[in-house]
XYZ file of C-alpha atoms in Angstrom:
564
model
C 23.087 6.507 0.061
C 23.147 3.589 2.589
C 22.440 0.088 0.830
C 21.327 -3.251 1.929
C 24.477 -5.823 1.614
C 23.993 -9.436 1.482
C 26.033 -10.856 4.052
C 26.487 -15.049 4.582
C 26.858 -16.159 7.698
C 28.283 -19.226 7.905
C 27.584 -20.156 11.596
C 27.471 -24.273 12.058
C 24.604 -24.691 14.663
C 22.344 -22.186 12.075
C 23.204 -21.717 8.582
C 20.962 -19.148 7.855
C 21.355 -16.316 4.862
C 21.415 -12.755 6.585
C 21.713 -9.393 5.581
C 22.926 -6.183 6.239
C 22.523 -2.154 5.265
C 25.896 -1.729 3.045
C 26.739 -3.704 -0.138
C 30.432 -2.411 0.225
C 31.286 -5.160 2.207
C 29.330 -7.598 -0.188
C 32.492 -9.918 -0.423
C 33.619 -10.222 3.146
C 34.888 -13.640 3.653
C 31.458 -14.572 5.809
C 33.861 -17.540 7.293
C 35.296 -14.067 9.191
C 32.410 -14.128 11.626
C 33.670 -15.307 14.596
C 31.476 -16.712 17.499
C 31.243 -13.521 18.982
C 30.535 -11.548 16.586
C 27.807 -13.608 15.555
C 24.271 -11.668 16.123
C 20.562 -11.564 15.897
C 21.472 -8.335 14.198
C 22.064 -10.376 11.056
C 18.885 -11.778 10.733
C 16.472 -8.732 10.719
C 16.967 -7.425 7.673
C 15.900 -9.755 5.218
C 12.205 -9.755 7.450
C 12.541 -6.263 6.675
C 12.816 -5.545 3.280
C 11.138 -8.624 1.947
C 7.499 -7.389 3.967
C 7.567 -3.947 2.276
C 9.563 -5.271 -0.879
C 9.141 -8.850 -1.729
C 10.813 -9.682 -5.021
C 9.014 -8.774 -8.334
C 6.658 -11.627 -9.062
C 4.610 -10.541 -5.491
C 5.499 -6.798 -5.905
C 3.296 -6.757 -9.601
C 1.006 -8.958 -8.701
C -0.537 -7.852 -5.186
C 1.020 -4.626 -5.084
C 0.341 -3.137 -8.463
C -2.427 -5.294 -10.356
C -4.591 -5.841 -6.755
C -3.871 -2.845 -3.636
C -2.404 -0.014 -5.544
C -5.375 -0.230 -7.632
C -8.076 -0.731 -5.749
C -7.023 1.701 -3.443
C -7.422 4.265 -7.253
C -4.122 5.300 -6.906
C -2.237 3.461 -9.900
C -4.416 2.300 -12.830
C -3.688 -0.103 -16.049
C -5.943 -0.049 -19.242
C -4.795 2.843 -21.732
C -3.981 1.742 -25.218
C -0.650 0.462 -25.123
C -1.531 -1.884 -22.126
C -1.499 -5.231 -22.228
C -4.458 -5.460 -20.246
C -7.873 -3.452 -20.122
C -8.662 -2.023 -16.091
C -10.676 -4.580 -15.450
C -7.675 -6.774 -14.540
C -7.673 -7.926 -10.979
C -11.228 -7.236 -10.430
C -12.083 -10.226 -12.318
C -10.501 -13.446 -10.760
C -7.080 -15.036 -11.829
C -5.889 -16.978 -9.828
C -2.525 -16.624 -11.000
C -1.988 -13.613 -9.648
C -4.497 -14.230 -6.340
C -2.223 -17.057 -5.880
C 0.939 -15.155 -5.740
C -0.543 -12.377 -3.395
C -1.785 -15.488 -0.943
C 1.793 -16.871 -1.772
C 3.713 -14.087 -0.599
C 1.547 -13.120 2.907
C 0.946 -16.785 3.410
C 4.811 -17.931 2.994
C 6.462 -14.709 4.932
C 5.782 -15.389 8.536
C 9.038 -18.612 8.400
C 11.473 -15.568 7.868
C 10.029 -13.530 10.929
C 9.719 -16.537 13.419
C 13.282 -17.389 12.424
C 13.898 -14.027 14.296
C 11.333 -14.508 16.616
C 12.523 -17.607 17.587
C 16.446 -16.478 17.526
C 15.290 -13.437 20.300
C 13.388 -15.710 22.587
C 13.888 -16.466 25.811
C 16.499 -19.544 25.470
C 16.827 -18.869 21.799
C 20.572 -18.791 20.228
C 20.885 -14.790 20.546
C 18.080 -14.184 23.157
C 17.645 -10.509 23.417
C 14.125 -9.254 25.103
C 14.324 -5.826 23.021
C 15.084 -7.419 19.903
C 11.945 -9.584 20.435
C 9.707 -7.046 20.870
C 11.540 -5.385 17.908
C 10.242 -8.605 16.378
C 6.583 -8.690 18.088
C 5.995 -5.142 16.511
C 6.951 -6.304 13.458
C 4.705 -9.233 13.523
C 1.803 -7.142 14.320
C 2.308 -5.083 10.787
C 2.665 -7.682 8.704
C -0.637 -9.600 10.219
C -2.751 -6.456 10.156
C -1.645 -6.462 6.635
C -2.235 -10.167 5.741
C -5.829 -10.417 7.592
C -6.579 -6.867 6.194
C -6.060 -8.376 2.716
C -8.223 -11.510 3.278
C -10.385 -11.571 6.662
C -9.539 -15.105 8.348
C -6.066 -16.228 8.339
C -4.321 -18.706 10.263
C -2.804 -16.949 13.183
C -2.962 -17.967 16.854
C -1.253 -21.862 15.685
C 1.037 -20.274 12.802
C 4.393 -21.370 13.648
C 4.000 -23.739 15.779
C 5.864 -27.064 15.110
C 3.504 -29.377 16.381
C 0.623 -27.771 14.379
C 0.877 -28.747 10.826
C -2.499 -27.612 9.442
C -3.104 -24.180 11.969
C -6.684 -22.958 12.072
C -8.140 -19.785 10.601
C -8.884 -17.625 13.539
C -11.495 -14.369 13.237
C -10.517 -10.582 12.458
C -11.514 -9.884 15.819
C -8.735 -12.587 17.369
C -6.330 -11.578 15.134
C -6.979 -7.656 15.715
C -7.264 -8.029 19.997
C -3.588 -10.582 19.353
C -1.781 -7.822 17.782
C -2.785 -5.578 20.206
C -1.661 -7.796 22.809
C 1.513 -8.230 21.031
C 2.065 -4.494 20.755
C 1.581 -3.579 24.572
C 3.823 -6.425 25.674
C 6.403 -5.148 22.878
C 6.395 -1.515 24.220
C 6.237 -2.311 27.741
C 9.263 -4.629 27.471
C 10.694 -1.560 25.708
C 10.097 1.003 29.030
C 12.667 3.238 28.489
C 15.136 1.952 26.512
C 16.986 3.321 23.818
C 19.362 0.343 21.738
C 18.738 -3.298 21.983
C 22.201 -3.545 23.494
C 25.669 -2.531 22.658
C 28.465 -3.693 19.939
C 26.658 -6.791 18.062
C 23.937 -6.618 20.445
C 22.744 -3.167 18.518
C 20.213 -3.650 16.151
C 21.910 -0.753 14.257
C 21.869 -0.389 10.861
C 20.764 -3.830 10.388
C 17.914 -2.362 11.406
C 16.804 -0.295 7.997
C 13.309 1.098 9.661
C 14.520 2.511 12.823
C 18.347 2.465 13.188
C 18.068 -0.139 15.928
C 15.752 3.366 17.891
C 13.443 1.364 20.385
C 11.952 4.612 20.916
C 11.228 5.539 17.194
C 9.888 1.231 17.679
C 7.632 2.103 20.144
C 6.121 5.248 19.305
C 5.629 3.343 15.804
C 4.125 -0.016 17.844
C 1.902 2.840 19.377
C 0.596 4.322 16.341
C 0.134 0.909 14.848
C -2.065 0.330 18.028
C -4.103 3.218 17.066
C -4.503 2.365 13.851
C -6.210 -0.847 14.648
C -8.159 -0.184 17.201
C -9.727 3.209 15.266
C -10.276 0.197 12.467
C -12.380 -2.107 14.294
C -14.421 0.537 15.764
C -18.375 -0.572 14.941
C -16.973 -4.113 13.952
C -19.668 -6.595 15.414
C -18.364 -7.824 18.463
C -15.766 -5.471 19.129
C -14.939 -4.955 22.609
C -11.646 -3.451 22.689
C -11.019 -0.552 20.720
C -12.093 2.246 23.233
C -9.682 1.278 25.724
C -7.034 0.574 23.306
C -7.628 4.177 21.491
C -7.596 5.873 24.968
C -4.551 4.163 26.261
C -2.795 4.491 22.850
C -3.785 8.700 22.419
C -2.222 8.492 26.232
C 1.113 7.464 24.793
C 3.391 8.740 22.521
C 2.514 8.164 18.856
C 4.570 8.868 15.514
C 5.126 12.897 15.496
C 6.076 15.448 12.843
C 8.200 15.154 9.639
C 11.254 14.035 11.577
C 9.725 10.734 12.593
C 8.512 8.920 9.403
C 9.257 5.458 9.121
C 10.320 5.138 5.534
C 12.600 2.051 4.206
C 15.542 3.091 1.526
C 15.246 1.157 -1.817
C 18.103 -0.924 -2.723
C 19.514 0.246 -5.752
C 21.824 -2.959 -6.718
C 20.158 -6.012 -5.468
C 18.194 -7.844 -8.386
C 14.194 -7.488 -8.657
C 14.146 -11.244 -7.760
C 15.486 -10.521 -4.457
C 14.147 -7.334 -3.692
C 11.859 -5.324 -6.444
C 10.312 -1.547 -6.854
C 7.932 -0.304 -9.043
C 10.788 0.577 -11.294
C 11.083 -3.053 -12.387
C 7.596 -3.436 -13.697
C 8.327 -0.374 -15.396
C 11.435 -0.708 -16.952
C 10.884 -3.789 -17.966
C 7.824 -4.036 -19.716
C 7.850 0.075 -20.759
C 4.557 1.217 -21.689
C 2.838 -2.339 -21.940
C 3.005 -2.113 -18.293
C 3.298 1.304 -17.737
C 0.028 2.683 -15.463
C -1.471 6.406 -15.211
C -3.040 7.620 -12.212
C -6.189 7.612 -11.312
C -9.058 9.574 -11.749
C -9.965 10.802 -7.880
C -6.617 11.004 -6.692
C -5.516 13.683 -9.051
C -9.001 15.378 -8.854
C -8.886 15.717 -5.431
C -4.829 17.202 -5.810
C -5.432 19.300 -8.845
C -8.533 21.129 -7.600
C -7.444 22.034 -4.235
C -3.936 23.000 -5.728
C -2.688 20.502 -3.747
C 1.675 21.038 -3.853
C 2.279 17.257 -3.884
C 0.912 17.104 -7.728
C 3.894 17.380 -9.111
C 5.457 15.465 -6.838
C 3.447 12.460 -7.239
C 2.988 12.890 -11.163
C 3.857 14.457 -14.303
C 0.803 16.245 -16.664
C -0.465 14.568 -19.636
C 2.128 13.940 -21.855
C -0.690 15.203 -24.497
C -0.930 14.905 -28.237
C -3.344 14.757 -31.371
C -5.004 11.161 -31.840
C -7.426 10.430 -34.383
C -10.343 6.865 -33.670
C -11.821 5.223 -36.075
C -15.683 3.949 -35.620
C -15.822 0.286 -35.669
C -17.168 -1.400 -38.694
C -20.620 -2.691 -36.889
C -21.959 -4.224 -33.430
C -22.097 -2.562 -30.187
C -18.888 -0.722 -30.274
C -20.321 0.654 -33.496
C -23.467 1.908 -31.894
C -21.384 2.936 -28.317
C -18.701 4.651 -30.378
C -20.169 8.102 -30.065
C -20.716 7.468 -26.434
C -17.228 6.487 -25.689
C -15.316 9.115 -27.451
C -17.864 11.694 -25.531
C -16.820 10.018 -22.419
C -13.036 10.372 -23.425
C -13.831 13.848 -24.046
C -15.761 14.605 -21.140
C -12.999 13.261 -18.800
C -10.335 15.719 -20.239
C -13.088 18.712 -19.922
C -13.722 18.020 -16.512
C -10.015 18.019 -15.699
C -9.503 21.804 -17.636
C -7.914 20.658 -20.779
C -8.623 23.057 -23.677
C -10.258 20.222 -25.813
C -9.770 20.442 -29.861
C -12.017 17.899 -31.906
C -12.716 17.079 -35.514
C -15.389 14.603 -36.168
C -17.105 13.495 -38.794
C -18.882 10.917 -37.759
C -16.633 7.697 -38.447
C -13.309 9.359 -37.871
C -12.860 11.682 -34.627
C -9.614 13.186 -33.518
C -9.291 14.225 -30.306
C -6.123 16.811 -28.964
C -4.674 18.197 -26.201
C -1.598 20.203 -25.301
C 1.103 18.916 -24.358
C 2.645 18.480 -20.397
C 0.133 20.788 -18.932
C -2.997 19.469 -17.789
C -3.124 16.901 -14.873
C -5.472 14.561 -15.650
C -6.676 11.326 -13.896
C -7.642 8.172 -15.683
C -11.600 6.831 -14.317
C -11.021 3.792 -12.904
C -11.957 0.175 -14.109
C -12.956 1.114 -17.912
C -13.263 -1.845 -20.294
C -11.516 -3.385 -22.971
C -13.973 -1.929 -25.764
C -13.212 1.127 -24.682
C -9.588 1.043 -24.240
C -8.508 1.652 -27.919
C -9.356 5.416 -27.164
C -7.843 5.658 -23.909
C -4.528 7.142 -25.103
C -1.743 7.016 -22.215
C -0.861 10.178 -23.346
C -4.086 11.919 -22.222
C -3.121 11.092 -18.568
C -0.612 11.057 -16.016
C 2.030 8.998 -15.197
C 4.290 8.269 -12.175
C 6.602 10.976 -11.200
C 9.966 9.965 -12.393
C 11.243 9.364 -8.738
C 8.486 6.160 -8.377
C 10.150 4.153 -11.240
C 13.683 5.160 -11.573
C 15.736 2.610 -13.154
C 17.660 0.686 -11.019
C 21.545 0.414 -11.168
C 21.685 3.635 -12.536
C 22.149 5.824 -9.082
C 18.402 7.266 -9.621
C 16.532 8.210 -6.856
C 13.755 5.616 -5.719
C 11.182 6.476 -4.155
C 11.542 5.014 -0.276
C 8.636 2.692 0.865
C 6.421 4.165 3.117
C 6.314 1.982 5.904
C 4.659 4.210 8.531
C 3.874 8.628 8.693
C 3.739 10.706 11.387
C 1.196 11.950 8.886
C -0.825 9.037 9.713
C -0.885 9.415 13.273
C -1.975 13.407 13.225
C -4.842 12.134 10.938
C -6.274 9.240 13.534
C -5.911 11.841 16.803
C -7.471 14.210 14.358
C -10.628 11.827 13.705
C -10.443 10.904 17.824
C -11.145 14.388 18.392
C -14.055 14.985 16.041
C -15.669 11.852 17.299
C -15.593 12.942 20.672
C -13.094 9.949 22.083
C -10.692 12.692 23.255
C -10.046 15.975 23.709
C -7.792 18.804 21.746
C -7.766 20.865 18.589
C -9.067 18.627 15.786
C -7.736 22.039 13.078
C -4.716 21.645 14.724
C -4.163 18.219 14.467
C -5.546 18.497 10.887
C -3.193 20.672 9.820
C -0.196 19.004 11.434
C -1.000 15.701 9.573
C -1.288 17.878 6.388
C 2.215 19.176 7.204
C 3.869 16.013 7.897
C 2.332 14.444 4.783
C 3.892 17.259 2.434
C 7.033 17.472 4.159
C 7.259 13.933 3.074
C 7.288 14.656 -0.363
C 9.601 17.665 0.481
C 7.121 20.345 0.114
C 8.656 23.879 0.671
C 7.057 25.703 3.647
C 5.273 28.389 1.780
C 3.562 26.164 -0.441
C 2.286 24.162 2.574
C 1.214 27.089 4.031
C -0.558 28.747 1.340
C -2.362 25.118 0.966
C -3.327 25.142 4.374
C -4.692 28.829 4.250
C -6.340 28.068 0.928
C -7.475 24.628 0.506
C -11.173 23.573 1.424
C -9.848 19.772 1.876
C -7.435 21.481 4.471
C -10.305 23.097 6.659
C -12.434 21.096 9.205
C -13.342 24.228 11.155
C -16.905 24.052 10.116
C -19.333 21.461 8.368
C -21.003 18.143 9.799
C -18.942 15.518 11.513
C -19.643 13.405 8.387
C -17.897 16.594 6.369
C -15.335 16.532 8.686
C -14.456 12.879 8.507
C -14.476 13.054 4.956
C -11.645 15.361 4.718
C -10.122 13.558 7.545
C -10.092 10.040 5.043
C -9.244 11.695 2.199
C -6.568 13.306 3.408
C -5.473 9.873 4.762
C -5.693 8.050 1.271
C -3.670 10.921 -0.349
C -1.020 10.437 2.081
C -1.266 6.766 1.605
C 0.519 7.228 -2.098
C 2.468 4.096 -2.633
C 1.393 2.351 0.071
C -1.446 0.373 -1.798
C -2.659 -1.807 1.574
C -3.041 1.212 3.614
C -4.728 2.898 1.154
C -7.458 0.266 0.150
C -8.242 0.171 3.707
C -8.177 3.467 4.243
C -11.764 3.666 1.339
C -13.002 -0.118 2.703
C -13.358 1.263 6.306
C -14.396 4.855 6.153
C -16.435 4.776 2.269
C -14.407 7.326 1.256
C -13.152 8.714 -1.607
C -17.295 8.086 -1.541
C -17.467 7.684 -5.944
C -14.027 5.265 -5.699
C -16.153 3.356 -2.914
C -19.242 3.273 -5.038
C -18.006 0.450 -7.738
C -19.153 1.439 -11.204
C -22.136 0.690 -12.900
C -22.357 1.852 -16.567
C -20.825 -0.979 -18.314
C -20.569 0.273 -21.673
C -17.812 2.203 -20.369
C -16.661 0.369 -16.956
C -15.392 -3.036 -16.327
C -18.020 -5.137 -13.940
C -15.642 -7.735 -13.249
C -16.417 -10.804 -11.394
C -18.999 -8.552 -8.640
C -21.106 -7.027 -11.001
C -18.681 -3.225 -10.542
C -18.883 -2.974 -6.911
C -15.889 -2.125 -4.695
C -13.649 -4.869 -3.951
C -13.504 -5.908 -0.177
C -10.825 -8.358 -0.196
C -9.064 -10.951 -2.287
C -9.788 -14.519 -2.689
C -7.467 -17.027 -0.738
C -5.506 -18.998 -3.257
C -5.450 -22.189 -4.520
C -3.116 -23.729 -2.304
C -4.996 -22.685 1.325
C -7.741 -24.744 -0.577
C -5.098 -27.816 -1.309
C -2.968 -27.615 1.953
C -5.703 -26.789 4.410
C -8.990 -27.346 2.970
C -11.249 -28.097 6.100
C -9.752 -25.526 8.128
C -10.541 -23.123 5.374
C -13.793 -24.019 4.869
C -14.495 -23.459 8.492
C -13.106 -19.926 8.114
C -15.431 -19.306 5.034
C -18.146 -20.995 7.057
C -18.092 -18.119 9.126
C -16.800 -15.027 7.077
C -18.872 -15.866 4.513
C -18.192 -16.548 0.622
C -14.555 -16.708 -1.168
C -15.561 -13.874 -2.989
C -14.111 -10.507 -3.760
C -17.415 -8.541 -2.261
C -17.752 -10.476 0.519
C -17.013 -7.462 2.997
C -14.574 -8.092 5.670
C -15.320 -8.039 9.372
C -13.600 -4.125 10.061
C -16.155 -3.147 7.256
C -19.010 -4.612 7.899
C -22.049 -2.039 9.173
């Protein structure tokens, strides 16, 4: 397996820390790099893997207590957690902080390279700039998709010390901008340039591929424009959806945009779920949740088992509380408990006798999703072992030569599903089944899902069919589909139930709080996250502005690509 190497580059007009694919070389002299050797090349990487993995502190705290989350994918609360579900949908600003932090602070590394590229910059290289432009467009559809208004059009520039906050609909119509300039610069070409003028392996999305780059800066495109569709105000997503269906987009299994894992680096530098996991155990451990494996298990979906292992199961006996409200809600809860396991197809056995009631299921066979959001009262009978966990390849230990799991950076998968959901809504023309099925294909060839099992899916599975049914059916299964295929990719997937409502009961909050967490918005569904403390400290009346206009700092407060 090819592995990032941290490479110095000791290079007297710059002095800046680069990196590069292979850690064999981790102890070249960097006083070796002679003036012309000395590249651009070097200075992509870090941009890289620090957008799609930051070190840990950023990586647990938006990543796994905020996106993965909220998107229902990864879920916290069982008994040996630290913390009940309802963490991150109450305020802490703590952990806000470091997700505002880690967007806020990660545009310096990019303009370094931005800057580098530039006409008249130290390595200027047009195709490595719009390398750089495309990249720039993924990160700020991630940062604005996080937190509405961001500072954008005056970020990173010198003579601007406190930059405005500029509207979702700026920021969405400047990345497009971006994006077309990017791929047009691109035309035809193949490498940014040849010897130390290749991008290469430096480059640990594409290879240093412009074409892979564009057809990814393409799909991108589409993705934002099919986002702001029915956004007040919006006036350019039909002519950026037509010109970007027009154009090559991400296409079959062959041209997913995944980023390896470093396996040696330290979590400080570079961190995977594996080191929340491994280092806390099952304190920090997480299940799955609740409509993600429902929608898997019932439609015999073959990327269960690749996403998750069953129940770990077992025998557990709960004790009635002495008196007070989890007294009187005790019945209730263990019911619930109960109910959930049911519903899933576990063979339930139960002994109760009023104040004691033991509750048992077999072991490693069911597949069974944890609800989302319960509270602490309840969490004392929300045994781990009653649900599932990670598959093994999501938090392999580092250091060890496991298998991690790649981040998904971008999926042909992803592309098949937006043409798909062009078609049903009329914008263009073609076989939305096809399409369907091709983004269903991709997706599970992802996960390496044998042929016949994809097939057989396909042939079989009512989430695989949009041959008949409303449009409202059909986009449904389109969404759904989309969030599944989202695994890992928290952002995406919290989008992914923001913009189109589904899965419709994630989307719905919760509401019974004997059982559910309300958090700081009463249980609905969290639209964004708060800025953090320091936009308030550094920037105050430019924030203010921004809030002036959005509308409250608060988790609800729906962003503009949401809004009806």
């Amino acid at each position: 397996m090819k592995r990032y190497i941290i490479l110095l580059l000791i290079i007297s007009a710059l002095g800046v820390v680069g990196c590069t694919k292979t850690f064999e070389d981790i102890n070249k002299n960097p006083n070796a790099i002679t003036a012309s050797e000395a590249s651009a090349r070097y200075f992509i990487t870090v941009p890289q893997f620090k957008l799609f993995a930051p070190d840990r502190y950023p990586y647990w705290r938006i990543h796994l207590i905020h996106c993965d989350r909220f998107a229902g994918h990864f879920l916290f609360g069982h008994n040996y957690s630290w913390w009940n579900d309802e963490l991150g949908y109450s305020y802490n600003s703590a952990y806000t902080d470091a997700g505002w932090g880690f967007l806020a602070g990660y545009f310096g590394q990019l303009d370094n390279f931005l800057k580098l590229t530039a006409a008249g910059g130290e390595f200027e290289n047009e195709y490595m700039y719009a390398v750089g432009l495309i990249m720039k467009g993924m990160y700020y559809q991630m940062y604005t998709d996080v937190f509405g208004e961001i500072p954008y059009s005056e970020a990173g520039d010198p003579d601007i010390l406190l930059p405005k906050f500029d509207t979702q609909l700026d920021i969405y119509k400047g990345i497009i901008a971006d994006l077309d300039a990017a791929m047009a610069t691109i035309g035809n070409a193949t490498r940014t340039g040849d010897g130390v003028a290749d991008l290469g392996e430096n480059d640990i999305y594409c290879g240093g591929d412009l074409q892979q780059w564009k057809r990814m800066a393409n799909t991108l495109k589409l993705r934002i424009a099919m986002r702001a569709m029915g956004a007040p105000g919006n006036d350019f997503s039909a002519d950026a959806i037509s010109q970007a269906l027009a154009a090559p987009l991400l296409s079959g299994p062959g041209d997913n945009i995944l980023m390896e894992k470093d396996n040696i680096i330290s979590q400080w530098t570079s961190a995977a779920y594996s080191d929340v996991w491994q280092n806390f155990g099952d304190a920090a451990g997480w299940t799955l949740g609740k409509e993600l494996v429902d929608y898997m298990r019932d439609n015999n979906d073959p990327r269960l088992p690749k996403y998750a292992k069953p129940a770990k199961g077992g025998t557990f006996t709960f004790v009635r509380p002495a008196s007070g409200s989890d007294y009187d809600l005790f019945p209730k809860r263990v019911d619930f408990i109960e109910q959930t396991l049911t519903d899933a197809g576990a063979v339930v056995t139960r002994v109760d006798d009023g104040d004691n009631v033991t509750l048992g299921i077999e072991g490693n066979k069911y597949y069974i999703g944890q609800p989302v959001r319960l509270n602490g009262f309840i969490r004392p009978l929300v045994r781990m072992e009653f649900f599932c966990t990670p598959a093994d390849v999501i938090y392999a230990k580092k250091g060890t030569g496991q298998k991690i799991r790649e981040e998904l950076v971008m999926s042909s998968a992803e592309a098949s599903f937006l043409k798909t959901e062009a078609i049903v809504r009329n914008l263009t023309g073609g076989n939305a089944q096809e399409e369907f099925a091709a983004g269903i294909t991709s997706a599970m060839k992802l996960w390496n899902v044998a042929d016949g099992a994809i097939a057989t899916y396909l042939a079989e599975a009512d989430l695989a069919d949009i041959t008949a049914g409303t449009t409202d059916e059909k986009l449904e299964k389109i969404a759904v589909q989309r969030w599944i295929a989202a695994y890992t990719d928290g952002f995406e997937a919290w989008a992914i139930v923001r913009k189109t409502g589904y899965p419709a009961s994630l989307a719905a909050g919760v509401t019974d709080f004997d059982i559910y967490g309300p958090g700081d918005i009463n249980g609905v569904y969290p639209e964004r996250l708060r800025y953090g403390s320091s936009a308030y400290s550094q920037n105050g009346d430019n924030l203010n502005a921004a809030i002036g206009r959005q509308g409250a700092d608060a988790m609800d407060t729906k962003l503009w690509f949401s809004k009806p």
